[in-house]
Amino acid sequence: MSDTALEAVLRRDRAVVAVALVLIAGLAWAYVLWLAADMAMPAATAPAAGGDMAGMDMPGMDMSGMDMGTTAAPGFRAWAPADFAFIFTMWAVMMVGMMTPSVAPMLLLYAGVGRKAKAGGRPIASTAWFFTGYLLVWIAFSVAATGAQWLLARLALLSPMMAANSAVFGGVILIAAGIYQWTPIKGVCLRQCQAPIAFLSSHGGFRSCPLGALRLGVEHGAYCLGCCWALMALLFVGGVMNVLWIAGIAILVLLEKTMPTGQLIPRISGALMAATGAWLLVRAL
């Protein structure tokens, strides 16, 4: 195969992967938008008194008798297995929508090298195996996030829109996330995410077997989790189903990983988070 023909095939292969990523992220965001719109239905459509509020009766939340005009913490009932499944699905789909754009450069690199290796007679495992391993990490995180939401619900620290209903609680999360943005572990994980080729070089390169590619995806996902978990905790501040908040965090993650600014973006954002959290605490105390 000539170099020109090979490059044409490479471009086509990368285009297929790019389209697949857009579709996956698009479907995930469509689900998030639908769910957020369903939750945000006007309270005017609810029964006059004593009934559940339409569009805001979320799993784990007993809305009856709650005065939405006050800042009193809502009552929460015990979650049933279906409630855990619903919240887990919400988190898992949201993580796919938020994280797929930021891992796209790595997946496109993998697809391009994979096509070239196949043409050279040394095939490597499919990009899908690597991506599956990556997503497994975020699915595991979704399990932890579901557990965290259950605990916060039990402590009545979340509003019906799954946002912090205490300025002190929100301020503490912001300060903690801001400080983490400056830590060495954040820097180590971010460097692995910013430089796909360096990550592959330091982890033995591409894998020829599916299990090896799956494990490599898990390793890359673990660095990504180490880089971004504190940012995901901010969803409990602005609202787990606040679409603008979700989009803002997703954009910040994408900028951190793709902009050639080193530690500048996380440190600036971390300082702003900590300052905002401190301001909330001062106002509340």
C-alpha positions in Angstrom: 0.0 0.0 0.0 1.4 3.4 -1.0 1.9 6.1 1.6 -0.8 8.2 0.0 -3.3 5.3 0.1 -2.4 4.5 3.7 -2.9 8.1 4.8 -6.3 8.1 3.1 -7.3 4.9 5.0 -6.0 6.4 8.3 -8.1 9.5 7.8 -11.1 7.4 7.1 -10.6 5.2 10.1 -10.1 8.2 12.4 -13.2 9.8 10.9 -15.2 6.7 11.8 -14.0 6.8 15.4 -14.6 10.6 15.5 -18.2 10.1 14.3 -18.7 7.3 16.8 -17.5 9.5 19.7 -19.7 12.3 18.6 -22.7 10.0 18.5 -21.9 8.5 21.9 -21.4 11.9 23.5 -24.4 13.3 21.8 -26.7 10.5 23.0 -25.4 10.9 26.5 -26.0 14.7 26.5 -29.5 14.2 25.0 -30.3 11.9 27.9 -29.0 14.5 30.4 -30.9 17.3 28.8 -34.1 15.3 28.7 -33.7 14.3 32.4 -32.9 17.9 33.4 -35.9 19.2 31.5 -38.2 16.6 33.1 -37.0 17.7 36.6 -37.4 21.4 35.8 -41.0 21.2 34.8 -42.9 24.2 36.3 -44.3 23.7 39.7 -47.6 25.1 38.4 -48.3 21.8 36.8 -48.3 20.1 40.2 -51.5 19.4 42.3 -52.7 22.3 44.4 -51.5 20.8 47.7 -50.2 17.8 49.3 -49.2 16.0 46.1 -45.9 15.2 44.4 -44.4 18.1 42.4 -44.5 17.2 38.7 -41.1 16.9 37.2 -39.3 17.1 40.6 -40.2 13.8 42.2 -36.8 12.3 42.1 -35.9 8.8 43.5 -35.0 9.0 47.2 -36.9 12.2 47.8 -40.2 12.4 49.6 -41.6 15.7 48.3 -45.0 15.6 50.2 -45.5 18.3 52.7 -42.4 20.2 51.7 -42.5 23.9 51.5 -40.6 24.9 48.4 -40.7 28.5 49.4 -38.3 27.9 52.4 -34.7 26.8 52.7 -35.6 23.9 55.0 -33.9 20.7 54.1 -36.2 18.3 52.2 -37.2 15.0 53.7 -35.7 11.9 52.2 -37.1 8.4 52.3 -35.1 5.2 52.2 -34.0 4.4 48.6 -35.3 1.3 47.0 -33.1 -0.8 44.6 -34.8 0.9 41.7 -33.8 4.3 43.0 -30.2 3.3 43.2 -30.4 1.9 39.7 -31.9 5.2 38.4 -29.3 7.4 40.1 -26.5 5.2 39.0 -27.7 5.3 35.4 -27.9 9.0 35.6 -24.3 9.4 36.8 -23.0 6.8 34.3 -24.6 8.4 31.3 -23.5 11.9 32.5 -19.9 10.7 32.9 -19.9 9.3 29.3 -21.2 12.6 28.0 -18.7 14.7 30.0 -15.6 12.6 29.5 -15.8 11.4 25.9 -14.8 14.7 24.4 -11.6 14.9 26.5 -10.5 11.4 25.8 -11.1 11.8 22.0 -7.5 12.8 21.2 -6.2 9.5 22.7 -8.8 7.4 21.0 -8.1 9.1 17.6 -4.4 8.5 18.1 -5.1 4.8 19.0 -7.3 4.4 15.9 -4.7 5.9 13.6 -1.9 3.8 14.9 -4.1 0.7 14.9 -4.8 1.1 11.2 -1.1 1.7 10.4 -0.1 -1.3 12.5 -2.6 -3.5 10.7 -1.3 -2.4 7.3 2.2 -3.2 8.5 1.2 -6.7 9.5 1.4 -6.1 13.3 -2.3 -5.5 14.3 -3.2 -4.2 17.7 -6.4 -4.6 19.6 -9.5 -2.6 18.6 -9.9 1.0 19.8 -13.2 -0.2 21.3 -11.4 -2.4 23.9 -9.3 0.6 25.0 -12.4 2.8 25.2 -14.3 0.2 27.2 -11.6 0.0 29.7 -11.6 3.7 30.0 -15.4 3.8 30.6 -15.2 1.0 33.2 -13.3 3.4 35.4 -16.0 6.1 35.1 -18.7 3.5 35.7 -17.0 2.5 38.9 -16.8 6.2 39.8 -20.6 6.4 39.1 -21.2 3.7 41.7 -19.2 5.8 44.2 -21.1 8.9 43.2 -24.4 7.2 43.7 -23.3 6.1 47.2 -22.2 9.7 48.0 -25.5 11.1 46.8 -27.4 8.6 48.9 -25.4 9.6 52.0 -25.9 13.3 51.3 -29.6 12.7 50.8 -29.7 10.9 54.2 -28.0 13.9 55.8 -30.5 16.2 54.1 -27.6 18.2 52.5 -29.1 18.2 49.0 -32.0 20.2 47.5 -34.6 18.5 45.3 -32.5 19.5 42.3 -29.6 17.6 43.9 -27.6 20.7 44.7 -26.1 21.8 48.0 -28.7 23.5 50.2 -26.1 24.7 52.7 -23.7 27.5 51.9 -21.2 25.9 54.4 -21.4 22.6 52.6 -21.0 24.1 49.2 -18.1 26.3 50.4 -16.3 23.4 51.8 -16.5 21.4 48.6 -15.3 24.4 46.5 -12.3 24.9 48.8 -11.4 21.2 48.8 -11.7 21.0 45.0 -9.7 24.2 44.6 -6.9 23.0 46.9 -6.8 19.6 45.0 -6.2 21.5 41.7 -2.8 22.6 43.1 -1.7 19.2 44.5 1.2 17.2 43.0 -1.1 14.2 42.3 -3.3 16.4 40.2 -0.3 17.5 38.2 1.0 13.9 37.7 -2.4 12.7 36.5 -3.0 15.7 34.3 0.4 15.3 32.5 -0.6 11.7 31.6 -3.9 12.9 30.2 -2.3 15.8 28.3 0.3 13.8 26.4 -1.2 10.6 24.9 2.1 9.5 23.3 4.0 10.0 26.6 1.4 7.9 28.4 1.7 5.1 25.9 5.5 5.2 26.0 5.6 5.0 29.8 3.0 2.1 29.9 4.5 -0.2 27.3 2.8 1.0 24.2 -0.2 -0.4 22.4 -1.5 -3.9 23.1 -2.1 -6.7 20.6 -4.6 -8.6 22.7 -8.1 -7.3 23.7 -7.5 -7.9 27.4 -4.3 -5.9 27.3 -6.0 -3.0 25.5 -8.8 -3.2 28.0 -6.2 -3.0 30.9 -4.5 -0.1 29.2 -7.8 1.8 28.9 -8.4 1.2 32.6 -4.9 2.6 33.4 -5.6 5.7 31.3 -9.0 6.1 32.9 -7.5 5.9 36.4 -5.2 8.8 35.6 -8.2 10.7 34.2 -10.2 9.9 37.4 -7.3 11.2 39.5 -7.3 14.3 37.4 -11.0 15.0 37.5 -12.8 13.5 40.5 -12.7 16.7 42.5 -14.2 18.6 39.6 -17.0 16.1 39.5 -17.7 16.6 43.2 -18.6 20.2 42.2 -21.8 18.8 40.7 -23.1 18.6 44.3 -22.6 22.3 44.6 -24.3 23.7 41.5 -26.7 20.8 41.0 -26.2 17.3 39.6 -28.9 18.1 37.0 -27.9 21.7 36.3 -27.1 21.6 32.6 -25.1 24.8 32.6 -23.1 23.6 35.5 -22.5 20.2 33.9 -21.4 21.9 30.7 -19.1 24.3 32.5 -17.3 21.4 34.3 -17.1 19.4 31.0 -15.5 22.4 29.2 -13.0 22.9 32.1 -12.0 19.3 31.9 -11.6 19.5 28.1 -9.5 22.7 28.4 -7.2 21.2 31.1 -6.5 18.2 28.9 -6.2 19.7 25.5 -4.8 23.2 25.9 -0.9 23.4 25.9 -0.8 25.4 29.1 0.6 22.9 31.6 -0.7 23.5 35.1 -1.9 27.0 34.4 -5.6 26.3 33.9 -6.1 24.0 36.9 -4.2 26.4 39.1 -6.2 29.5 38.0 -9.5 27.6 38.3 -8.4 26.1 41.7 -7.7 29.6 43.1 -11.1 30.8 41.9 -12.8 27.8 43.4 -11.1 28.2 46.8 -11.8 32.0 46.8 -15.5 31.4 46.0 -15.8 28.7 48.7 -14.2 31.0 51.2 -16.6 33.8 50.3 -19.5 31.4 50.8 -18.2 30.4 54.2 -17.7 34.0 55.3 -21.3 34.9 54.2 -22.7 31.9 56.1 -20.8 32.3 59.3 
